[in-house]
Amino acid sequence: MVFSHRPNLLKCLATLFLFGSLAFAETVPLQQDQWLVLPFSKIKPNQVSFADGQMKILVRDSAGPVVYKLPEVKSITGFHVKGHYSGGKSAETGPFDEDSVLRFGVVAEGKQTLSGAKRWFAPAWVKKLFQLAPKGAGIDKIHFYGLTNRLSLKGKIRTHPKSDLMLESLVMHIEKDGDFDFSFQFNEPIRAVGLWLSADGDDTHSTFTTTLTSIELNK
């Protein structure tokens, strides 16, 4: 009798494991009213649109972030992004990619704040970045995880030469047009206050489209 119930027991355990795993993934809404599209000063902005639960970023020798403020500070262990890439990001020859099909940025809570003279002289994108922090808190930096079309750069990390608020890691290789399934697990959880996505082609004068169909945060 004990052995006859074992298949049912294993099935129940498998079901519990599945629902337990799903419970630790949070879906981020891809709706226009949930995201803020920002321009950079003196750079042509991307064209960003939302429809049917998807975000489409048209890059035409342009750049700019799309920002999502989390409802509350969340400790996340990684992410899973699905989407589609079409067009052509031009090849680069430098030691690191200056343009990207997609940089998935996680804005980490920290102790840095923007006050006094720093607030007056900060560019608009920096002010928006610090507005993601909840009242009484600050920002550490944006942890960027990028797609690269140069396999030799996969695994490269740098602090952006123009701002120590941006730490960039190239973690996935994408060679050509098509669907992508992009996931990454952090070495340590990040206490996140928001997401900062960017696709850009202003340095390489590239034209392409990046469409995001799903974003999940692992907790």
JSON list of C-alpha atoms in Angstrom, two decimals, residues 18-208:
[
{"chain": "A", "resi": 18, "resn": "LEU", "atom": "CA", "xyz": [6.81, 24.30, -9.20]},
{"chain": "A", "resi": 19, "resn": "PHE", "atom": "CA", "xyz": [4.44, 26.67, -7.41]},
{"chain": "A", "resi": 20, "resn": "GLY", "atom": "CA", "xyz": [7.17, 27.53, -4.91]},
{"chain": "A", "resi": 21, "resn": "SER", "atom": "CA", "xyz": [9.52, 28.49, -7.74]},
{"chain": "A", "resi": 22, "resn": "LEU", "atom": "CA", "xyz": [6.87, 30.59, -9.45]},
{"chain": "A", "resi": 23, "resn": "ALA", "atom": "CA", "xyz": [6.11, 32.40, -6.21]},
{"chain": "A", "resi": 24, "resn": "PHE", "atom": "CA", "xyz": [9.65, 33.80, -6.20]},
{"chain": "A", "resi": 25, "resn": "ALA", "atom": "CA", "xyz": [9.36, 35.40, -9.65]},
{"chain": "A", "resi": 26, "resn": "GLU", "atom": "CA", "xyz": [7.62, 38.77, -9.99]},
{"chain": "A", "resi": 27, "resn": "THR", "atom": "CA", "xyz": [6.37, 39.97, -13.36]},
{"chain": "A", "resi": 28, "resn": "VAL", "atom": "CA", "xyz": [7.04, 43.62, -14.23]},
{"chain": "A", "resi": 29, "resn": "PRO", "atom": "CA", "xyz": [4.17, 45.25, -16.16]},
{"chain": "A", "resi": 30, "resn": "LEU", "atom": "CA", "xyz": [5.03, 46.44, -19.67]},
{"chain": "A", "resi": 31, "resn": "GLN", "atom": "CA", "xyz": [2.46, 49.22, -19.77]},
{"chain": "A", "resi": 32, "resn": "GLN", "atom": "CA", "xyz": [3.10, 52.81, -20.78]},
{"chain": "A", "resi": 33, "resn": "ASP", "atom": "CA", "xyz": [1.75, 54.37, -17.58]},
{"chain": "A", "resi": 34, "resn": "GLN", "atom": "CA", "xyz": [4.23, 52.34, -15.51]},
{"chain": "A", "resi": 35, "resn": "TRP", "atom": "CA", "xyz": [7.39, 53.52, -17.30]},
{"chain": "A", "resi": 36, "resn": "LEU", "atom": "CA", "xyz": [9.12, 56.86, -17.83]},
{"chain": "A", "resi": 37, "resn": "VAL", "atom": "CA", "xyz": [10.90, 57.53, -21.13]},
{"chain": "A", "resi": 38, "resn": "LEU", "atom": "CA", "xyz": [13.83, 59.93, -20.65]},
{"chain": "A", "resi": 39, "resn": "PRO", "atom": "CA", "xyz": [15.95, 61.85, -23.18]},
{"chain": "A", "resi": 40, "resn": "PHE", "atom": "CA", "xyz": [19.63, 62.64, -22.90]},
{"chain": "A", "resi": 41, "resn": "SER", "atom": "CA", "xyz": [20.77, 66.22, -23.47]},
{"chain": "A", "resi": 42, "resn": "LYS", "atom": "CA", "xyz": [22.04, 66.85, -27.03]},
{"chain": "A", "resi": 43, "resn": "ILE", "atom": "CA", "xyz": [21.40, 63.23, -28.13]},
{"chain": "A", "resi": 44, "resn": "LYS", "atom": "CA", "xyz": [18.58, 62.20, -30.44]},
{"chain": "A", "resi": 45, "resn": "PRO", "atom": "CA", "xyz": [16.03, 60.25, -28.35]},
{"chain": "A", "resi": 46, "resn": "ASN", "atom": "CA", "xyz": [14.81, 56.73, -29.08]},
{"chain": "A", "resi": 47, "resn": "GLN", "atom": "CA", "xyz": [11.21, 56.11, -30.12]},
{"chain": "A", "resi": 48, "resn": "VAL", "atom": "CA", "xyz": [9.54, 54.01, -27.42]},
{"chain": "A", "resi": 49, "resn": "SER", "atom": "CA", "xyz": [6.04, 52.55, -27.70]},
{"chain": "A", "resi": 50, "resn": "PHE", "atom": "CA", "xyz": [3.86, 50.13, -25.73]},
{"chain": "A", "resi": 51, "resn": "ALA", "atom": "CA", "xyz": [1.21, 47.79, -27.12]},
{"chain": "A", "resi": 52, "resn": "ASP", "atom": "CA", "xyz": [-0.20, 44.34, -26.36]},
{"chain": "A", "resi": 53, "resn": "GLY", "atom": "CA", "xyz": [1.87, 44.01, -23.21]},
{"chain": "A", "resi": 54, "resn": "GLN", "atom": "CA", "xyz": [5.15, 44.71, -25.01]},
{"chain": "A", "resi": 55, "resn": "MET", "atom": "CA", "xyz": [7.72, 47.53, -25.06]},
{"chain": "A", "resi": 56, "resn": "LYS", "atom": "CA", "xyz": [9.27, 48.44, -28.41]},
{"chain": "A", "resi": 57, "resn": "ILE", "atom": "CA", "xyz": [12.42, 50.60, -28.59]},
{"chain": "A", "resi": 58, "resn": "LEU", "atom": "CA", "xyz": [13.30, 52.00, -32.01]},
{"chain": "A", "resi": 59, "resn": "VAL", "atom": "CA", "xyz": [16.94, 53.10, -32.18]},
{"chain": "A", "resi": 60, "resn": "ARG", "atom": "CA", "xyz": [17.82, 55.40, -35.07]},
{"chain": "A", "resi": 61, "resn": "ASP", "atom": "CA", "xyz": [21.28, 56.83, -34.36]},
{"chain": "A", "resi": 62, "resn": "SER", "atom": "CA", "xyz": [19.76, 57.61, -30.96]},
{"chain": "A", "resi": 63, "resn": "ALA", "atom": "CA", "xyz": [19.83, 56.77, -27.25]},
{"chain": "A", "resi": 64, "resn": "GLY", "atom": "CA", "xyz": [17.86, 57.12, -24.03]},
{"chain": "A", "resi": 65, "resn": "PRO", "atom": "CA", "xyz": [16.69, 55.20, -20.95]},
{"chain": "A", "resi": 66, "resn": "VAL", "atom": "CA", "xyz": [13.29, 53.79, -20.04]},
{"chain": "A", "resi": 67, "resn": "VAL", "atom": "CA", "xyz": [12.77, 53.80, -16.27]},
{"chain": "A", "resi": 68, "resn": "TYR", "atom": "CA", "xyz": [10.52, 51.84, -13.90]},
{"chain": "A", "resi": 69, "resn": "LYS", "atom": "CA", "xyz": [10.16, 52.72, -10.22]},
{"chain": "A", "resi": 70, "resn": "LEU", "atom": "CA", "xyz": [9.48, 49.70, -8.03]},
{"chain": "A", "resi": 71, "resn": "PRO", "atom": "CA", "xyz": [6.47, 50.11, -5.71]},
{"chain": "A", "resi": 72, "resn": "GLU", "atom": "CA", "xyz": [8.81, 49.40, -2.78]},
{"chain": "A", "resi": 73, "resn": "VAL", "atom": "CA", "xyz": [12.44, 48.44, -2.21]},
{"chain": "A", "resi": 74, "resn": "LYS", "atom": "CA", "xyz": [12.85, 44.78, -3.17]},
{"chain": "A", "resi": 75, "resn": "SER", "atom": "CA", "xyz": [15.71, 42.36, -2.62]},
{"chain": "A", "resi": 76, "resn": "ILE", "atom": "CA", "xyz": [16.16, 40.58, -5.94]},
{"chain": "A", "resi": 77, "resn": "THR", "atom": "CA", "xyz": [18.53, 37.78, -6.88]},
{"chain": "A", "resi": 78, "resn": "GLY", "atom": "CA", "xyz": [18.35, 38.02, -10.67]},
{"chain": "A", "resi": 79, "resn": "PHE", "atom": "CA", "xyz": [16.09, 38.60, -13.65]},
{"chain": "A", "resi": 80, "resn": "HIS", "atom": "CA", "xyz": [14.65, 36.95, -16.75]},
{"chain": "A", "resi": 81, "resn": "VAL", "atom": "CA", "xyz": [13.92, 38.98, -19.88]},
{"chain": "A", "resi": 82, "resn": "LYS", "atom": "CA", "xyz": [12.43, 37.82, -23.18]},
{"chain": "A", "resi": 83, "resn": "GLY", "atom": "CA", "xyz": [12.28, 39.81, -26.36]},
{"chain": "A", "resi": 84, "resn": "HIS", "atom": "CA", "xyz": [13.17, 40.23, -30.02]},
{"chain": "A", "resi": 85, "resn": "TYR", "atom": "CA", "xyz": [15.94, 42.11, -31.82]},
{"chain": "A", "resi": 86, "resn": "SER", "atom": "CA", "xyz": [15.84, 43.21, -35.47]},
{"chain": "A", "resi": 87, "resn": "GLY", "atom": "CA", "xyz": [17.96, 45.48, -37.59]},
{"chain": "A", "resi": 88, "resn": "GLY", "atom": "CA", "xyz": [21.67, 45.92, -37.18]},
{"chain": "A", "resi": 89, "resn": "LYS", "atom": "CA", "xyz": [23.83, 47.32, -34.43]},
{"chain": "A", "resi": 90, "resn": "SER", "atom": "CA", "xyz": [27.13, 48.19, -36.10]},
{"chain": "A", "resi": 91, "resn": "ALA", "atom": "CA", "xyz": [30.25, 46.35, -34.96]},
{"chain": "A", "resi": 92, "resn": "GLU", "atom": "CA", "xyz": [32.61, 48.17, -32.61]},
{"chain": "A", "resi": 93, "resn": "THR", "atom": "CA", "xyz": [36.38, 47.90, -32.25]},
{"chain": "A", "resi": 94, "resn": "GLY", "atom": "CA", "xyz": [37.06, 49.47, -28.84]},
{"chain": "A", "resi": 95, "resn": "PRO", "atom": "CA", "xyz": [37.76, 47.62, -25.58]},
{"chain": "A", "resi": 96, "resn": "PHE", "atom": "CA", "xyz": [34.10, 47.86, -24.49]},
{"chain": "A", "resi": 97, "resn": "ASP", "atom": "CA", "xyz": [30.73, 48.37, -26.20]},
{"chain": "A", "resi": 98, "resn": "GLU", "atom": "CA", "xyz": [29.62, 52.00, -26.19]},
{"chain": "A", "resi": 99, "resn": "ASP", "atom": "CA", "xyz": [26.27, 51.13, -27.83]},
{"chain": "A", "resi": 100, "resn": "SER", "atom": "CA", "xyz": [24.02, 48.24, -26.95]},
{"chain": "A", "resi": 101, "resn": "VAL", "atom": "CA", "xyz": [21.02, 46.25, -28.18]},
{"chain": "A", "resi": 102, "resn": "LEU", "atom": "CA", "xyz": [19.93, 46.19, -24.53]},
{"chain": "A", "resi": 103, "resn": "ARG", "atom": "CA", "xyz": [21.37, 47.11, -21.15]},
{"chain": "A", "resi": 104, "resn": "PHE", "atom": "CA", "xyz": [19.18, 45.82, -18.34]},
{"chain": "A", "resi": 105, "resn": "GLY", "atom": "CA", "xyz": [19.85, 48.08, -15.37]},
{"chain": "A", "resi": 106, "resn": "VAL", "atom": "CA", "xyz": [18.98, 47.45, -11.74]},
{"chain": "A", "resi": 107, "resn": "VAL", "atom": "CA", "xyz": [19.07, 50.60, -9.60]},
{"chain": "A", "resi": 108, "resn": "ALA", "atom": "CA", "xyz": [20.44, 49.70, -6.18]},
{"chain": "A", "resi": 109, "resn": "GLU", "atom": "CA", "xyz": [19.50, 51.41, -2.93]},
{"chain": "A", "resi": 110, "resn": "GLY", "atom": "CA", "xyz": [22.42, 53.13, -1.21]},
{"chain": "A", "resi": 111, "resn": "LYS", "atom": "CA", "xyz": [23.63, 56.08, 0.82]},
{"chain": "A", "resi": 112, "resn": "GLN", "atom": "CA", "xyz": [24.33, 58.59, -1.94]},
{"chain": "A", "resi": 113, "resn": "THR", "atom": "CA", "xyz": [21.87, 61.47, -2.09]},
{"chain": "A", "resi": 114, "resn": "LEU", "atom": "CA", "xyz": [21.53, 64.51, -4.32]},
{"chain": "A", "resi": 115, "resn": "SER", "atom": "CA", "xyz": [21.38, 67.74, -2.38]},
{"chain": "A", "resi": 116, "resn": "GLY", "atom": "CA", "xyz": [22.74, 71.26, -2.28]},
{"chain": "A", "resi": 117, "resn": "ALA", "atom": "CA", "xyz": [25.02, 72.27, -5.14]},
{"chain": "A", "resi": 118, "resn": "LYS", "atom": "CA", "xyz": [25.05, 68.73, -6.58]},
{"chain": "A", "resi": 119, "resn": "ARG", "atom": "CA", "xyz": [21.32, 68.97, -7.27]},
{"chain": "A", "resi": 120, "resn": "TRP", "atom": "CA", "xyz": [21.68, 72.31, -9.05]},
{"chain": "A", "resi": 121, "resn": "PHE", "atom": "CA", "xyz": [24.40, 71.14, -11.43]},
{"chain": "A", "resi": 122, "resn": "ALA", "atom": "CA", "xyz": [23.33, 67.51, -12.01]},
{"chain": "A", "resi": 123, "resn": "PRO", "atom": "CA", "xyz": [21.99, 66.60, -15.48]},
{"chain": "A", "resi": 124, "resn": "ALA", "atom": "CA", "xyz": [18.31, 65.75, -15.75]},
{"chain": "A", "resi": 125, "resn": "TRP", "atom": "CA", "xyz": [18.89, 61.98, -15.98]},
{"chain": "A", "resi": 126, "resn": "VAL", "atom": "CA", "xyz": [20.83, 61.98, -12.70]},
{"chain": "A", "resi": 127, "resn": "LYS", "atom": "CA", "xyz": [18.02, 63.85, -10.96]},
{"chain": "A", "resi": 128, "resn": "LYS", "atom": "CA", "xyz": [15.51, 61.28, -12.23]},
{"chain": "A", "resi": 129, "resn": "LEU", "atom": "CA", "xyz": [17.78, 58.49, -11.02]},
{"chain": "A", "resi": 130, "resn": "PHE", "atom": "CA", "xyz": [17.83, 59.79, -7.46]},
{"chain": "A", "resi": 131, "resn": "GLN", "atom": "CA", "xyz": [14.07, 60.29, -7.51]},
{"chain": "A", "resi": 132, "resn": "LEU", "atom": "CA", "xyz": [13.73, 56.50, -7.65]},
{"chain": "A", "resi": 133, "resn": "ALA", "atom": "CA", "xyz": [14.96, 56.24, -4.07]},
{"chain": "A", "resi": 134, "resn": "PRO", "atom": "CA", "xyz": [12.26, 56.16, -1.39]},
{"chain": "A", "resi": 135, "resn": "LYS", "atom": "CA", "xyz": [12.03, 59.04, 1.08]},
{"chain": "A", "resi": 136, "resn": "GLY", "atom": "CA", "xyz": [14.94, 59.01, 3.50]},
{"chain": "A", "resi": 137, "resn": "ALA", "atom": "CA", "xyz": [17.05, 56.68, 1.34]},
{"chain": "A", "resi": 138, "resn": "GLY", "atom": "CA", "xyz": [19.60, 57.13, -1.42]},
{"chain": "A", "resi": 139, "resn": "ILE", "atom": "CA", "xyz": [21.16, 55.43, -4.43]},
{"chain": "A", "resi": 140, "resn": "ASP", "atom": "CA", "xyz": [24.24, 53.27, -4.74]},
{"chain": "A", "resi": 141, "resn": "LYS", "atom": "CA", "xyz": [24.54, 52.82, -8.52]},
{"chain": "A", "resi": 142, "resn": "ILE", "atom": "CA", "xyz": [22.92, 51.25, -11.59]},
{"chain": "A", "resi": 143, "resn": "HIS", "atom": "CA", "xyz": [24.10, 47.69, -12.17]},
{"chain": "A", "resi": 144, "resn": "PHE", "atom": "CA", "xyz": [23.87, 47.18, -15.94]},
{"chain": "A", "resi": 145, "resn": "TYR", "atom": "CA", "xyz": [23.78, 43.72, -17.54]},
{"chain": "A", "resi": 146, "resn": "GLY", "atom": "CA", "xyz": [24.21, 43.97, -21.28]},
{"chain": "A", "resi": 147, "resn": "LEU", "atom": "CA", "xyz": [23.90, 42.06, -24.51]},
{"chain": "A", "resi": 148, "resn": "THR", "atom": "CA", "xyz": [26.97, 42.26, -26.75]},
{"chain": "A", "resi": 149, "resn": "ASN", "atom": "CA", "xyz": [27.45, 41.26, -30.40]},
{"chain": "A", "resi": 150, "resn": "ARG", "atom": "CA", "xyz": [31.15, 40.57, -29.74]},
{"chain": "A", "resi": 151, "resn": "LEU", "atom": "CA", "xyz": [31.69, 37.18, -28.14]},
{"chain": "A", "resi": 152, "resn": "SER", "atom": "CA", "xyz": [35.20, 38.22, -27.04]},
{"chain": "A", "resi": 153, "resn": "LEU", "atom": "CA", "xyz": [33.68, 40.83, -24.69]},
{"chain": "A", "resi": 154, "resn": "LYS", "atom": "CA", "xyz": [31.33, 38.49, -22.84]},
{"chain": "A", "resi": 155, "resn": "GLY", "atom": "CA", "xyz": [32.21, 38.66, -19.14]},
{"chain": "A", "resi": 156, "resn": "LYS", "atom": "CA", "xyz": [33.84, 42.12, -19.35]},
{"chain": "A", "resi": 157, "resn": "ILE", "atom": "CA", "xyz": [33.03, 44.60, -16.55]},
{"chain": "A", "resi": 158, "resn": "ARG", "atom": "CA", "xyz": [33.71, 48.32, -16.21]},
{"chain": "A", "resi": 159, "resn": "THR", "atom": "CA", "xyz": [32.67, 51.42, -14.33]},
{"chain": "A", "resi": 160, "resn": "HIS", "atom": "CA", "xyz": [31.40, 53.80, -16.99]},
{"chain": "A", "resi": 161, "resn": "PRO", "atom": "CA", "xyz": [34.13, 56.35, -17.84]},
{"chain": "A", "resi": 162, "resn": "LYS", "atom": "CA", "xyz": [31.68, 59.26, -17.56]},
{"chain": "A", "resi": 163, "resn": "SER", "atom": "CA", "xyz": [29.95, 58.31, -14.31]},
{"chain": "A", "resi": 164, "resn": "ASP", "atom": "CA", "xyz": [30.73, 56.10, -11.33]},
{"chain": "A", "resi": 165, "resn": "LEU", "atom": "CA", "xyz": [26.95, 55.72, -10.91]},
{"chain": "A", "resi": 166, "resn": "MET", "atom": "CA", "xyz": [27.01, 53.07, -13.68]},
{"chain": "A", "resi": 167, "resn": "LEU", "atom": "CA", "xyz": [28.63, 49.64, -13.39]},
{"chain": "A", "resi": 168, "resn": "GLU", "atom": "CA", "xyz": [28.43, 47.70, -16.66]},
{"chain": "A", "resi": 169, "resn": "SER", "atom": "CA", "xyz": [28.73, 43.95, -17.19]},
{"chain": "A", "resi": 170, "resn": "LEU", "atom": "CA", "xyz": [28.48, 42.28, -20.61]},
{"chain": "A", "resi": 171, "resn": "VAL", "atom": "CA", "xyz": [26.84, 38.96, -19.77]},
{"chain": "A", "resi": 172, "resn": "MET", "atom": "CA", "xyz": [25.18, 37.62, -22.93]},
{"chain": "A", "resi": 173, "resn": "HIS", "atom": "CA", "xyz": [26.26, 37.30, -26.56]},
{"chain": "A", "resi": 174, "resn": "ILE", "atom": "CA", "xyz": [23.72, 38.06, -29.30]},
{"chain": "A", "resi": 175, "resn": "GLU", "atom": "CA", "xyz": [25.04, 37.73, -32.83]},
{"chain": "A", "resi": 176, "resn": "LYS", "atom": "CA", "xyz": [22.09, 38.32, -35.14]},
{"chain": "A", "resi": 177, "resn": "ASP", "atom": "CA", "xyz": [18.41, 39.19, -35.46]},
{"chain": "A", "resi": 178, "resn": "GLY", "atom": "CA", "xyz": [15.86, 37.05, -33.68]},
{"chain": "A", "resi": 179, "resn": "ASP", "atom": "CA", "xyz": [14.35, 36.23, -30.32]},
{"chain": "A", "resi": 180, "resn": "PHE", "atom": "CA", "xyz": [16.42, 36.40, -27.16]},
{"chain": "A", "resi": 181, "resn": "ASP", "atom": "CA", "xyz": [15.89, 34.80, -23.76]},
{"chain": "A", "resi": 182, "resn": "PHE", "atom": "CA", "xyz": [18.10, 36.73, -21.34]},
{"chain": "A", "resi": 183, "resn": "SER", "atom": "CA", "xyz": [18.48, 35.69, -17.72]},
{"chain": "A", "resi": 184, "resn": "PHE", "atom": "CA", "xyz": [21.10, 36.34, -15.06]},
{"chain": "A", "resi": 185, "resn": "GLN", "atom": "CA", "xyz": [21.61, 35.50, -11.40]},
{"chain": "A", "resi": 186, "resn": "PHE", "atom": "CA", "xyz": [23.55, 37.93, -9.19]},
{"chain": "A", "resi": 187, "resn": "ASN", "atom": "CA", "xyz": [26.40, 36.80, -6.96]},
{"chain": "A", "resi": 188, "resn": "GLU", "atom": "CA", "xyz": [24.59, 38.53, -4.10]},
{"chain": "A", "resi": 189, "resn": "PRO", "atom": "CA", "xyz": [21.03, 39.92, -3.85]},
{"chain": "A", "resi": 190, "resn": "ILE", "atom": "CA", "xyz": [20.55, 43.58, -4.78]},
{"chain": "A", "resi": 191, "resn": "ARG", "atom": "CA", "xyz": [18.18, 45.83, -2.84]},
{"chain": "A", "resi": 192, "resn": "ALA", "atom": "CA", "xyz": [16.55, 47.44, -5.84]},
{"chain": "A", "resi": 193, "resn": "VAL", "atom": "CA", "xyz": [14.53, 50.65, -6.08]},
{"chain": "A", "resi": 194, "resn": "GLY", "atom": "CA", "xyz": [13.94, 50.58, -9.83]},
{"chain": "A", "resi": 195, "resn": "LEU", "atom": "CA", "xyz": [14.87, 49.38, -13.31]},
{"chain": "A", "resi": 196, "resn": "TRP", "atom": "CA", "xyz": [16.80, 51.39, -15.89]},
{"chain": "A", "resi": 197, "resn": "LEU", "atom": "CA", "xyz": [16.70, 49.96, -19.42]},
{"chain": "A", "resi": 198, "resn": "SER", "atom": "CA", "xyz": [18.63, 51.37, -22.34]},
{"chain": "A", "resi": 199, "resn": "ALA", "atom": "CA", "xyz": [19.26, 50.62, -25.99]},
{"chain": "A", "resi": 200, "resn": "ASP", "atom": "CA", "xyz": [21.49, 52.95, -27.96]},
{"chain": "A", "resi": 201, "resn": "GLY", "atom": "CA", "xyz": [23.10, 53.41, -31.35]},
{"chain": "A", "resi": 202, "resn": "ASP", "atom": "CA", "xyz": [24.29, 57.02, -31.30]},
{"chain": "A", "resi": 203, "resn": "ASP", "atom": "CA", "xyz": [28.03, 56.23, -31.17]},
{"chain": "A", "resi": 204, "resn": "THR", "atom": "CA", "xyz": [27.92, 53.66, -33.98]},
{"chain": "A", "resi": 205, "resn": "HIS", "atom": "CA", "xyz": [25.16, 55.40, -35.98]},
{"chain": "A", "resi": 206, "resn": "SER", "atom": "CA", "xyz": [23.13, 52.18, -35.84]},
{"chain": "A", "resi": 207, "resn": "THR", "atom": "CA", "xyz": [19.50, 51.45, -36.69]},
{"chain": "A", "resi": 208, "resn": "PHE", "atom": "CA", "xyz": [17.67, 48.60, -34.97]}
]
